Structure formats: C-alpha cells, structure tokens
Short mmCIF file of C-alpha atoms in Angstrom, two decimals:
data_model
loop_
_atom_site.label_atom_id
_atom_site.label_comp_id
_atom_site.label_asym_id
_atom_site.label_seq_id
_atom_site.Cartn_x
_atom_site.Cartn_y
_atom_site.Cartn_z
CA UNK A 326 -17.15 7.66 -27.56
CA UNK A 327 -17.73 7.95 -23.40
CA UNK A 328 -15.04 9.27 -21.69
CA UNK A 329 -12.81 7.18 -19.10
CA UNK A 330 -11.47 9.18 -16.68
CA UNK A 331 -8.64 8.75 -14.18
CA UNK A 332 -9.03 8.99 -10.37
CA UNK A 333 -6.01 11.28 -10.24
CA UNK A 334 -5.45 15.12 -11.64
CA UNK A 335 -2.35 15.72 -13.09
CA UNK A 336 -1.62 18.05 -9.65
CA UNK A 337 -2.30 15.28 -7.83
CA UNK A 338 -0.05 13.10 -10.05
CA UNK A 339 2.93 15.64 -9.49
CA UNK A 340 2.38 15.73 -5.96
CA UNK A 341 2.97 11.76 -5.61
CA UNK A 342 5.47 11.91 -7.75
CA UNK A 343 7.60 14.14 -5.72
CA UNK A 344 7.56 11.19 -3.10
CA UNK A 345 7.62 7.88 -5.66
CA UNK A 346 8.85 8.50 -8.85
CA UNK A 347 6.99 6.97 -11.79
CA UNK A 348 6.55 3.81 -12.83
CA UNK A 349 4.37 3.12 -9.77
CA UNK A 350 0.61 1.43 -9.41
CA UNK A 351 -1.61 3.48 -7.23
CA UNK A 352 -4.70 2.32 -5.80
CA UNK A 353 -8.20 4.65 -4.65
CA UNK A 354 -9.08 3.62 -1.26
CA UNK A 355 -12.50 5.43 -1.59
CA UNK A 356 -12.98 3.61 -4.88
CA UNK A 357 -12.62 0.02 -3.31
CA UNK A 358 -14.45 0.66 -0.31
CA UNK A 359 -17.55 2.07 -2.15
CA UNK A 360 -17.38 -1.23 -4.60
CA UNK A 361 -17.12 -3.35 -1.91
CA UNK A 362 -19.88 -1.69 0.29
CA UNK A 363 -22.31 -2.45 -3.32
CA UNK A 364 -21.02 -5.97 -3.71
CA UNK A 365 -22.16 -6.89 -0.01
CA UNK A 366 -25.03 -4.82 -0.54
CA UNK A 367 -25.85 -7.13 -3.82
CA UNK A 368 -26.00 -10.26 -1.57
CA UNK A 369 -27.18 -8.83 1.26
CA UNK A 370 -30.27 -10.84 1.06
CA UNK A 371 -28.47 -14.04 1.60
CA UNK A 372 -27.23 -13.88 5.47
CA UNK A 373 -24.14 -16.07 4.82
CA UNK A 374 -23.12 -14.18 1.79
CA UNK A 375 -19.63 -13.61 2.15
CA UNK A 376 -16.89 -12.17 -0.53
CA UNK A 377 -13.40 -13.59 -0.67
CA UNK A 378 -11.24 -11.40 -2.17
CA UNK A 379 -9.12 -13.25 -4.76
CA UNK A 380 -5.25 -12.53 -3.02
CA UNK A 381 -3.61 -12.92 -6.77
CA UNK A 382 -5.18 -10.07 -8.26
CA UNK A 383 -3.61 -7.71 -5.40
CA UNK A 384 -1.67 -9.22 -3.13
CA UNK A 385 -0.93 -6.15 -0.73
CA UNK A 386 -1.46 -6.32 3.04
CA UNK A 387 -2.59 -2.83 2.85
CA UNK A 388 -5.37 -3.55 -0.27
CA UNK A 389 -5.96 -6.79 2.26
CA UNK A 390 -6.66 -4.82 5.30
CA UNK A 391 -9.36 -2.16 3.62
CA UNK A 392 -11.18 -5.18 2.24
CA UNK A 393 -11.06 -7.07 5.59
CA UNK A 394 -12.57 -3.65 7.47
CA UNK A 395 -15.27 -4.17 4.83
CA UNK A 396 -16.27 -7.63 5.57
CA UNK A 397 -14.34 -9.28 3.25
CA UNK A 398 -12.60 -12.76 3.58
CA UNK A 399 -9.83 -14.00 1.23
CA UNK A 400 -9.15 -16.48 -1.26
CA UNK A 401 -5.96 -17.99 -1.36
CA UNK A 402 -4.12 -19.91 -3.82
CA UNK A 403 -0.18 -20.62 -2.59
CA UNK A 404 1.35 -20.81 1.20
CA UNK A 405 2.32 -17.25 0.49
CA UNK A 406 -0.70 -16.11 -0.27
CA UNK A 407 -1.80 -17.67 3.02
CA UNK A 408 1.44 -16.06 4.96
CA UNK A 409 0.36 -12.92 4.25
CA UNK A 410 -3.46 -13.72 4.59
CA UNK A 411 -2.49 -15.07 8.56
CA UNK A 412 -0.55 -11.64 9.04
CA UNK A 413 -3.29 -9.48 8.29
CA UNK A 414 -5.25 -11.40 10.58
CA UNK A 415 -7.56 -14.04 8.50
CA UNK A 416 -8.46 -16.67 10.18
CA UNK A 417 -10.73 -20.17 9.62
CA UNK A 418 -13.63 -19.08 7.33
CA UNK A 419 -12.33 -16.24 6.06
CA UNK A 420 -9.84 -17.77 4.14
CA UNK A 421 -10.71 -20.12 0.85
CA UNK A 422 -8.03 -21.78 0.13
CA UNK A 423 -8.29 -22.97 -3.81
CA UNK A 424 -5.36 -24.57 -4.96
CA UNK A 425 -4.25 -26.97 -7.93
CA UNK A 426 -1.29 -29.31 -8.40
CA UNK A 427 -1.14 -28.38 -4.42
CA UNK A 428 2.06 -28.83 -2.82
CA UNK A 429 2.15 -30.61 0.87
CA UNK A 430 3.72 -27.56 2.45
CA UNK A 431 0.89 -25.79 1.19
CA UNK A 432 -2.35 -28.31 1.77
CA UNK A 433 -0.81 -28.45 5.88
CA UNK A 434 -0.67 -24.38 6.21
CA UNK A 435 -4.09 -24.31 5.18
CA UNK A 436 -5.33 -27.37 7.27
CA UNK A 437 -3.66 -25.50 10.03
CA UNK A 438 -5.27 -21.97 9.34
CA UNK A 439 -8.46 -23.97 9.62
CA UNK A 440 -9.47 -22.81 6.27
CA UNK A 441 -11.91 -23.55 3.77
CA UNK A 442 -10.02 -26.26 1.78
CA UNK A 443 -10.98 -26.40 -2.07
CA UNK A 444 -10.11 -30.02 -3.13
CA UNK A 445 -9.49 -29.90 -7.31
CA UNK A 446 -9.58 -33.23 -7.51
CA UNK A 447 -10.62 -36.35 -5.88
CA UNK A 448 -7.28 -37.63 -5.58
CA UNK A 449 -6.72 -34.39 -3.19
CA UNK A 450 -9.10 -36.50 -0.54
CA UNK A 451 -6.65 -39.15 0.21
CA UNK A 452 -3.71 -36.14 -0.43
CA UNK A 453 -5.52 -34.14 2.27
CA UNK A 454 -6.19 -36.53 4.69
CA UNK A 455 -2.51 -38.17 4.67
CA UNK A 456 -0.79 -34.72 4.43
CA UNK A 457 -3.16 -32.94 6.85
CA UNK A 458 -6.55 -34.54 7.94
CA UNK A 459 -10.07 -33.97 7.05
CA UNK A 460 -11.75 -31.25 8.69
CA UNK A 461 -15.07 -31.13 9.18
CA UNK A 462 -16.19 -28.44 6.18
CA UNK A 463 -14.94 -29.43 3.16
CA UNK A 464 -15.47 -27.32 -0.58
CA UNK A 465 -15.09 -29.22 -3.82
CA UNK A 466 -14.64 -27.44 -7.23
CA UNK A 467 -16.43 -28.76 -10.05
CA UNK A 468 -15.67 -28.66 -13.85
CA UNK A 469 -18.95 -29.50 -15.86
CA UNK A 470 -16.88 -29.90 -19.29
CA UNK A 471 -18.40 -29.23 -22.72
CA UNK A 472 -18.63 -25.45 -23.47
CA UNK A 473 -19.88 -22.85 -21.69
CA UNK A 474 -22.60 -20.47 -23.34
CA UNK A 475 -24.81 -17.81 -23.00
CA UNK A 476 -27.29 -18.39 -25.12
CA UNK A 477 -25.25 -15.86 -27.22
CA UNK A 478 -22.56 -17.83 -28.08
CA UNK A 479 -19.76 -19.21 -26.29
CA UNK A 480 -18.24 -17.89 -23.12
CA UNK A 481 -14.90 -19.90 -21.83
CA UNK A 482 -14.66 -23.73 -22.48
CA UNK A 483 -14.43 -25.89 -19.38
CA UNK A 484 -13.68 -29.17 -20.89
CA UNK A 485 -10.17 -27.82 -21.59
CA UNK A 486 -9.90 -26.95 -18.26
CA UNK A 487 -7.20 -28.28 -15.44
CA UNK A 488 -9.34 -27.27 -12.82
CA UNK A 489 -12.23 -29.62 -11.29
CA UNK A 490 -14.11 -32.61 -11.05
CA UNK A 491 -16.74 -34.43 -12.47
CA UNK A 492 -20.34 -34.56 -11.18
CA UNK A 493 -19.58 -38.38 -10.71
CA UNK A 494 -16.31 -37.39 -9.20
CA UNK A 495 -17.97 -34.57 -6.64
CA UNK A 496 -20.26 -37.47 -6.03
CA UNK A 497 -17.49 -39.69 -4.95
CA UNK A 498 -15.45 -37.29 -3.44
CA UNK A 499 -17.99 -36.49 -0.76
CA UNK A 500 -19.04 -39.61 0.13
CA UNK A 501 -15.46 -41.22 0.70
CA UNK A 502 -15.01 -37.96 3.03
CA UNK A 503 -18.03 -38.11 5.29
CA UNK A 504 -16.49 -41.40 5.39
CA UNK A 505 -13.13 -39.97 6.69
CA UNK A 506 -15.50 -37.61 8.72
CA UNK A 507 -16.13 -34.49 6.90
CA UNK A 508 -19.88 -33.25 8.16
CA UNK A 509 -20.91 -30.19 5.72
CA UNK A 510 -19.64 -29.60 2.38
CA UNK A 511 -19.10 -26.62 -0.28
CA UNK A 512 -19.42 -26.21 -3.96
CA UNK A 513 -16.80 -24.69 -6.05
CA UNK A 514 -16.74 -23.80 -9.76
CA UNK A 515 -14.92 -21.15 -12.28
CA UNK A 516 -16.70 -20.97 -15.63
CA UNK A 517 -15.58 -18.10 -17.30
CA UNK A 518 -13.21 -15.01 -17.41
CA UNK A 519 -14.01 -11.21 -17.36
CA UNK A 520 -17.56 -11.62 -18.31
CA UNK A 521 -19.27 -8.17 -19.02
CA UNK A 522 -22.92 -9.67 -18.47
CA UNK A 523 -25.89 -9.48 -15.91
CA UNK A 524 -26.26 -12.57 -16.88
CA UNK A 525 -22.70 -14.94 -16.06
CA UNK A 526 -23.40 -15.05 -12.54
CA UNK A 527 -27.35 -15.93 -12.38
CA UNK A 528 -26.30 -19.00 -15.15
CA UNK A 529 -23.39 -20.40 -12.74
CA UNK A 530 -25.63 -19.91 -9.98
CA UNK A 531 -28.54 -22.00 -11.63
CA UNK A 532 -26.02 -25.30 -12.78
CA UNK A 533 -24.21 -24.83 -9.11
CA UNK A 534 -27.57 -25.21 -7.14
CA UNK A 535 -28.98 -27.69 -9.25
CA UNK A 536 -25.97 -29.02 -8.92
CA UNK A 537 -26.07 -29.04 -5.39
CA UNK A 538 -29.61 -30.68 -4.60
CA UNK A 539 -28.95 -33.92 -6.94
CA UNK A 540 -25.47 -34.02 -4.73
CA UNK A 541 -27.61 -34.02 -1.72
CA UNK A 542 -30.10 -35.94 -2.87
CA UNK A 543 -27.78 -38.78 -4.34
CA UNK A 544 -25.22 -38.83 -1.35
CA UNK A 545 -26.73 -37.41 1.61
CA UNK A 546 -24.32 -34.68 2.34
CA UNK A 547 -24.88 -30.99 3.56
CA UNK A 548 -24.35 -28.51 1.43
CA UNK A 549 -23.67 -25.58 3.48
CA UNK A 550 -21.54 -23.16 0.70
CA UNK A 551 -21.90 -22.63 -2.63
CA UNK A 552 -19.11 -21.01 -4.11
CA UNK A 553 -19.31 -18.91 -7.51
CA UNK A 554 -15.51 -17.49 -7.35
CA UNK A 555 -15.13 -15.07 -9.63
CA UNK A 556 -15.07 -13.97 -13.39
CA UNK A 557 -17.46 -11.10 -13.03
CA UNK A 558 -15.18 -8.50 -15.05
CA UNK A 559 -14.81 -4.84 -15.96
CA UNK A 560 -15.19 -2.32 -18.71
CA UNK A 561 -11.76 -1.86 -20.25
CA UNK A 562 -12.83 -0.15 -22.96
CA UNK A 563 -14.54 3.26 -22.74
CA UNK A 564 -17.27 1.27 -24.52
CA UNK A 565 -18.22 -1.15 -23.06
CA UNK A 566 -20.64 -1.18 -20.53
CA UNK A 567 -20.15 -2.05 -16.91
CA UNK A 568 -21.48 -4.89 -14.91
CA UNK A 569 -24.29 -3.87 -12.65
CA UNK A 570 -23.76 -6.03 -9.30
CA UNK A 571 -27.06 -5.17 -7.69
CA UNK A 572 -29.00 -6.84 -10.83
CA UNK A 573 -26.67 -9.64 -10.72
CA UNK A 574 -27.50 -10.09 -7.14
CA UNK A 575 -30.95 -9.73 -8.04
CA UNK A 576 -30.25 -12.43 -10.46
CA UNK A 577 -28.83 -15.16 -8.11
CA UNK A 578 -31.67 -14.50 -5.52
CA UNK A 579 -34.09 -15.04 -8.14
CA UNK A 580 -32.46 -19.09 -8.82
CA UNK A 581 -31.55 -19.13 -5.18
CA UNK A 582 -35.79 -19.02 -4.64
CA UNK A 583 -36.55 -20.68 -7.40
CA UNK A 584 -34.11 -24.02 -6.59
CA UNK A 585 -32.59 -24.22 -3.14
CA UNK A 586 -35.58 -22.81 -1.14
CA UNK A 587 -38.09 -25.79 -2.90
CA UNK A 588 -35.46 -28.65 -1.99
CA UNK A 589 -35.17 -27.33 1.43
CA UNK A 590 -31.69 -25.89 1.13
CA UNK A 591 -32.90 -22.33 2.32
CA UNK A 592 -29.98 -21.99 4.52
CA UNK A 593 -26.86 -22.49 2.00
CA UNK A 594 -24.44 -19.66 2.47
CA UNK A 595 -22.95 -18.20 -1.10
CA UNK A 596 -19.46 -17.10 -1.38
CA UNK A 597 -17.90 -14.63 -4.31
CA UNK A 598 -14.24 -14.47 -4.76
CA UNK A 599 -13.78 -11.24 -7.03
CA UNK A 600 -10.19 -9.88 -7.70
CA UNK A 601 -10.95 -8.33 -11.19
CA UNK A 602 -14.31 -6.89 -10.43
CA UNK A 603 -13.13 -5.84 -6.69
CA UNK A 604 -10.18 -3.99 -7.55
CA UNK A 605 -8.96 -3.72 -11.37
CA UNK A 606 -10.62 -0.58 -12.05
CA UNK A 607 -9.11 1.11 -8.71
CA UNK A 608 -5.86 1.14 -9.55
CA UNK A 609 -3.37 2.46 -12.24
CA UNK A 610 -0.16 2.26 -13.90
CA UNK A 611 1.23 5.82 -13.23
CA UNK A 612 4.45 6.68 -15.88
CA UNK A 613 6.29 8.73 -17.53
CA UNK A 614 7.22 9.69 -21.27
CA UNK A 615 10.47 9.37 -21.65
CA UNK A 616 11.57 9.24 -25.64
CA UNK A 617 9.45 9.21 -28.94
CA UNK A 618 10.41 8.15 -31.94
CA UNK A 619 9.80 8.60 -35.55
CA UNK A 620 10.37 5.51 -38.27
CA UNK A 621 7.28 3.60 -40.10
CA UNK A 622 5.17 4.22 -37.13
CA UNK A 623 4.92 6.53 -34.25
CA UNK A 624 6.28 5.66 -31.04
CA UNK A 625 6.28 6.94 -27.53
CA UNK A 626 8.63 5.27 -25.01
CA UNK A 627 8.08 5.59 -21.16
CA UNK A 628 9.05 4.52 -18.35
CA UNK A 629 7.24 1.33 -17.11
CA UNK A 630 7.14 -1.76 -19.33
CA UNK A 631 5.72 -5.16 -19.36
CA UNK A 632 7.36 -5.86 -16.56
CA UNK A 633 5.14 -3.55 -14.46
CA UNK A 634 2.21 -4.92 -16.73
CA UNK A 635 2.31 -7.56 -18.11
CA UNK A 636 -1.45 -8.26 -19.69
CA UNK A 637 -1.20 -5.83 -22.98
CA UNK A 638 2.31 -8.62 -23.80
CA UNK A 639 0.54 -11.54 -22.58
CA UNK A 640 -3.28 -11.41 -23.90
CA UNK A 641 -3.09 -8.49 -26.30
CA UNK A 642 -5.43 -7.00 -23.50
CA UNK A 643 -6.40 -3.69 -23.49
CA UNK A 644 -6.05 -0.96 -21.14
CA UNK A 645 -7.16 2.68 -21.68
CA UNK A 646 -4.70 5.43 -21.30
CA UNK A 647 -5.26 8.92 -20.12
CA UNK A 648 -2.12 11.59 -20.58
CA UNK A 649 -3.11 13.39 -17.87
CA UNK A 650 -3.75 17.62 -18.38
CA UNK A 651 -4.58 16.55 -21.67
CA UNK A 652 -8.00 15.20 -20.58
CA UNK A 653 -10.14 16.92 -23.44
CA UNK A 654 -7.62 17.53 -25.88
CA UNK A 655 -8.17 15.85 -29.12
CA UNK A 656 -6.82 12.48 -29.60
CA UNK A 657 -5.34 13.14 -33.43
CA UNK A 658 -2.20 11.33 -33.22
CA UNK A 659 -1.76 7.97 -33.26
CA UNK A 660 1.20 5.81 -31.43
CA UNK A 661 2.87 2.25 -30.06
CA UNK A 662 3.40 3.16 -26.85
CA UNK A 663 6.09 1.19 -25.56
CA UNK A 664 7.75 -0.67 -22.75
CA UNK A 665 12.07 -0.90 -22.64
CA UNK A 666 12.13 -4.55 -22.74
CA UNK A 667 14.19 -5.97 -25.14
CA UNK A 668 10.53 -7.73 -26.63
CA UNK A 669 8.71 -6.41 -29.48
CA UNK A 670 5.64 -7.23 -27.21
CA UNK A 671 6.53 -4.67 -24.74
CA UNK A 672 3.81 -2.23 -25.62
CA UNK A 673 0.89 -0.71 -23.67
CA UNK A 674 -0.71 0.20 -26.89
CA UNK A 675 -1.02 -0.53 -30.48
CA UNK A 676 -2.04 2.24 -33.12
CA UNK A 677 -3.52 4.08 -30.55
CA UNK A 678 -5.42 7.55 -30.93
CA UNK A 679 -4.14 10.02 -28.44
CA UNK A 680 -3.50 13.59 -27.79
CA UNK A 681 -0.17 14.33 -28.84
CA UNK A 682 2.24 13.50 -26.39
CA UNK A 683 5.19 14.96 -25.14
CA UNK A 684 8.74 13.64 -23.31
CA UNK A 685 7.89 14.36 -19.58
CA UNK A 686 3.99 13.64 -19.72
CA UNK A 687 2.75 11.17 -17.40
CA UNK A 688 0.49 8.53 -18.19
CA UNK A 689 -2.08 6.89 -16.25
CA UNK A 690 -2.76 3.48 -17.53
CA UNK A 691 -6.25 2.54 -16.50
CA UNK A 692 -7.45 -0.95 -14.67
CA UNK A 693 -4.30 -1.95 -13.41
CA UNK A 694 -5.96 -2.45 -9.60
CA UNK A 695 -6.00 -6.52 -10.57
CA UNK A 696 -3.72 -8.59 -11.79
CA UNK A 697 -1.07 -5.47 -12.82
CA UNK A 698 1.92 -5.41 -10.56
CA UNK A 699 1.01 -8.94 -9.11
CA UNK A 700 2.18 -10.26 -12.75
CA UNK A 701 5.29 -8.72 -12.79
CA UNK A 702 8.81 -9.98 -13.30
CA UNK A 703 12.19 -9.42 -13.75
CA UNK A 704 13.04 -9.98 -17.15
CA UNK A 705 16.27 -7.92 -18.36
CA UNK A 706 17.40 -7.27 -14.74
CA UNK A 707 13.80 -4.51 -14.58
CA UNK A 708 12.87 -3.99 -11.08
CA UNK A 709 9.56 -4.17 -9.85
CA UNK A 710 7.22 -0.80 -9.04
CA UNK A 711 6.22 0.78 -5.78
CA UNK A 712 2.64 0.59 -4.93
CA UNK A 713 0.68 3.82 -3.53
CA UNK A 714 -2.30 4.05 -1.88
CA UNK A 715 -4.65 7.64 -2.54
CA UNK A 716 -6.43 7.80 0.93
CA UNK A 717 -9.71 8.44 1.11
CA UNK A 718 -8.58 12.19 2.85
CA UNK A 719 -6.25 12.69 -0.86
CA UNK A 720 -3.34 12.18 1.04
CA UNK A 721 -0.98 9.19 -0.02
CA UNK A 722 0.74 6.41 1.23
CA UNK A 723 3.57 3.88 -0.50
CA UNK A 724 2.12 0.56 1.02
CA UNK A 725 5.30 -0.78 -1.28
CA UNK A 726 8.80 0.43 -2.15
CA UNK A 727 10.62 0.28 -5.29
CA UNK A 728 12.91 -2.89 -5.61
CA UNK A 729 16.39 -1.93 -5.57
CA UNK A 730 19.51 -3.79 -7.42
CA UNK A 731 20.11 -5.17 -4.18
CA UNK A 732 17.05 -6.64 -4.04
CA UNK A 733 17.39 -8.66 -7.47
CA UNK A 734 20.72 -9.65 -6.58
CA UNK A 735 19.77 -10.97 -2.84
CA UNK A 736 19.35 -14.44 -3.58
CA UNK A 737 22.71 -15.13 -5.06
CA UNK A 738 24.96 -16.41 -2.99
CA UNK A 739 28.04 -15.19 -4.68
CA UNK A 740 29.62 -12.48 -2.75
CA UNK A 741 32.24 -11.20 -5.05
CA UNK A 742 29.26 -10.56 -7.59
CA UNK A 743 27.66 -7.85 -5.88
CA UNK A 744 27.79 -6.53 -2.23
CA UNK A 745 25.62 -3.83 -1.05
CA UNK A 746 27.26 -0.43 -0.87
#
C-alpha cells in the first residue's frame, strides 16, 4: 500500500508540544501556499478566474490571510463568516456570499460589504431587495434535480437537495431583477461532494455553461460569472489517488472553448470556492495516547475526541493516522482508537492496522486542514483545540488558543455558578 506521510517529524512534534499541548490542529503554511499557487495556475488561462476560499472549512484569520496574499477571495456563508472576512480585509468581489434559509441580519451585512450575493431561491429576490436592495451583480445558484452521474454511476443526488433553483426559476429570477435593476448576473451550482475525479469539474462546467447561454439567450441577461463552488476532494486513503488540478483546468478550458467562446460569451469570469481541496490535506489532528485497553477488542484512548473531529462520528469518514517515530514500523496490531466522549461513536478509527502503540505516543491524524476543528463542539463540557500554524521557516505559531472553562461558562449569566479565579 503507498505510504501517507505527515508534514511533521516526531522532533518537530515535541518541539510544538512544549508550547501547545496536544490535542491541537496544525496547519503547513508551505503546503497551502504551493496548492494554491497550482490551483490559480490551473485557471490561469481564464483572466477572471478567481478562487474563493470556502470560510467553513477553516475559518481562521490567519489560514484567511495566507490565502488572501495568494489571490484568493472568500466564500461566505453566515454574518460571522463575513465579520471575520471584513477584518481580514475582503472587500466587494472578493467575498461570495452563499447562504440558505438567510437571515435579514445576514442578507444586509453582505449587501453592505458589496458582495457577491448568491440568491438560493427566487423568493430571496423580493427578500433581498426589501431587506437590502438589488445591486447591480447578482449570482443565482441552480439545482438541476434528478441524479447526478458520471457516466460511472451515480455521484450526489440533487433532487434531494435544499439548495437551488430551477432552470425555469433562474429564468424568472433574473428577469424580475433586471427589472429591479440588476445589470450582470452569476451562475451558481454544488453538484457533488469530495469527488476524486478529473472528470467532476469539466461535467459541472459543461451543464453550467450550457446552462448559461439558453439563460442569455431566453432572457437577455449578462452572464458575467460562472460559479463551480466546490466539491473537488482529496485522497483520504493512502489509496486512492489524488485529483490532478492542472488536468481539471485543462478540462474546463476545453468546454469553456467549446460552448461559451461559440455563443459569444468569451469574456465570462469562472469562480472556484474550494475548502476541502484548498486546505484538508494541510492540516492535522496532533494527540496524544493516553490509556489502552484490553476487552473483546483492542483499544487505544487519547487525548482529542470527536469533539476536536467530528467527521470519523458523523460520516464514518476516514482519516489516516500516522504514530509518529513509528513511520516504517510494521502495522501488526490492530485497534479502536478512541475519543473520551461519553458516545460509542467517539472513535478516530475502527479495526485499524497500526504499529503497536504505546501511552505517551502522539498521533497525527491526517486531513484535518478542512472541516476538522471548524466542526467542533462542546458536548460533555470538552473544550475546543488550539490551532498552530508550521511556518514556512519551521518555526510555529498558535493562530488559536485553547478554550478554557471560563470560556464555556462565559455566556451564563449566573454569577454564583462560576466566577473566574
């Protein structure tokens, strides 16, 4: 089987560790600059290209700040999403803002930032313009229903999808707002999740600029975006191969020439918004083995627990796990590695082949970059994890503490309950 390797030694570990103790998630700067520098690379060829970085996957001002020194906008999905966008400096078009079930608090921060406004639905265009106003770019997401396939069976299944409009609906939708006076409009749509395929993007890309010249043709409106979000996704497993972004660039350009460019729509701008592909394999679940124990199976208790990540609990989703030092030993034992939570679902791994392990060793839980601490909670009073950045220069940085009891207890109002010490 190939070998997965961490972007950490187990000296390197230590070292951190000294500063942070375990469980934290630690993040490569060099890896997400490189990945980033490839994805614009990829789309280079289309002078609008922009990626927006999905802010749920990782929302860290200091993950936010690398991207934006690499060109990167943001998409955003909640006013605090957006908070934290406008503090690291986003502004206008380089923030999406994609929302659902949108509150009004939320539609008017947007409107304000002068964002790119995602309506879901066409109700959303008499929401927006009572709660906010139309601006003049407006992006619409569109759900195509049925199932969505490959050609090799069956990728995600839109029709059982909240998210999205109709083609009808689009239709609709953008001719009540160049009524309302919207001038140029975008295309939205989310198809599937954590494809491993050349092949997702160049098929979303083909029904989203088709798409887009029977909108034009049938309403009149500019198309000046097309957005293909995200669900380009990673190898988890040490088998599985990897997505190669400069063929699926290749892939779009080839239906961006074949469609747009004929229908005179040469100058539409496309848009990414990658969290998993961006970041997920960049980052790691860093803890340590606390207790093992011995009944019908094999277990090995550490530190961190679903609450730190939550994916293995929630999907059955698997993450590889390195024991650092132990890099080449054999993997002849087998174990439940396990989480404290008072959930039978609190494990990191099931029946998993590893070298033996020891009380003290420390973990490193691969492709935690995305979607790892952001899902956290608080179940049975656990705190949330410090984040740490590895510089590119090896040094490190926490870019967030450790939450402390007093920060679980802050919101009660109930003095005689606890009072900081």
């Amino acid at each position: 089987m190939p070998q997965k390797l961490p972007f950490i030694t187990l000296e390197q570990a230590k070292d951190i560790i000294a500063d942070v103790p375990t469980p934290f998630h630690l993040y490569d700067e060099k890896g997400i600059r490189e990945n980033a520098r490839r994805v614009n690379a990829a789309f280079a060829w289309n002078k609008g290209f922009k990626e927006y970085f999905a802010v749920k996957a990782t929302p860290n001002p200091y993950i936010l700040k690398i991207l934006q020194e690499e060109g990167c906008g943001v998409d955003c999905s909640s006013y605090t999403e957006l908070l934290m966008s406008e503090a690291c400096g986003f502004r206008g078009s380089e923030i999406m803002f994609s929302s659902n079930d949108t509150p009004v608090q939320d539609m008017q921060k947007a409107y304000a930032l002068g964002a790119y406004i995602n309506l879901d639905d066409l109700t959303h265009v008499d929401f927006l313009n009572q709660v906010a106003g139309i601006p003049k770019t407006v992006c619409c997401r569109y759900n195509p229903g049925g199932v969505f396939d490959l050609g090799n069976g069956i990728m995600d299944n839109p029709g059982d999808a909240k998210y999205g409009m109709s083609e009808d609906q689009m239709a609709e939708a953008y001719t009540r707002l160049m009524a309302l006076g919207a001038e140029e409009f975008g295309i939205h749509a989310f198809l599937a999740s954590n494809t491993v395929t050349d092949e997702y993007y160049p098929k979303l890309a083909g029904i989203l600029f088709r798409l887009a010249v029977r909108l034009h043709e049938r309403t009149g409106a500019k198309i000046k975006f097309i957005n293909l979000s995200g669900g380009v996704g990673i190898a988890y497993r040490p088998e599985q191969r990897s997505n190669d972004i400069a063929k699926i660039g290749e892939g779009v350009r080839k239906q961006y020439e074949e469609i747009l460019v004929p229908a005179g729509m040469g100058d539409v701008a496309l848009f990414t918004e990658m969290g998993r592909y961006m970041l997920a394999p960049y980052g790691g679940l860093v803890t340590t083995a606390l207790h093992e124990k011995h009944i019908y199976k094999e277990y090995i208790g550490v530190d961190a627990c679903a609450a730190n990540l939550m994916r293995p609990a929630m999907y059955g989703a698997y993450h590889h796990i390195t024991v650092l030092g132990k890099e080449n030993a054999p993997c002849d034992h087998k174990y439940d590695v396990t989480g404290g939570l008072c959930e039978n679902n609190d494990k990191f791994a099931i029946d998993r082949m590893l070298p033996k392990i020891d009380k003290g060793d420390i973990l490193f839980i691969h492709d935690t970059g995305a979607h790892g601490f952001s899902m956290g909670y608080n179940y049975n009073g656990k705190l949330r994890s410090a984040e740490v950045l590895l510089k590119e220069d090896g040094s490190h940085q926490l870019i967030r503490r450790a939450e402390t009891p007093a920060d679980y207890f802050a919101t009660f109002d109930f003095s005689p309950f606890f009072r900081k010490s």
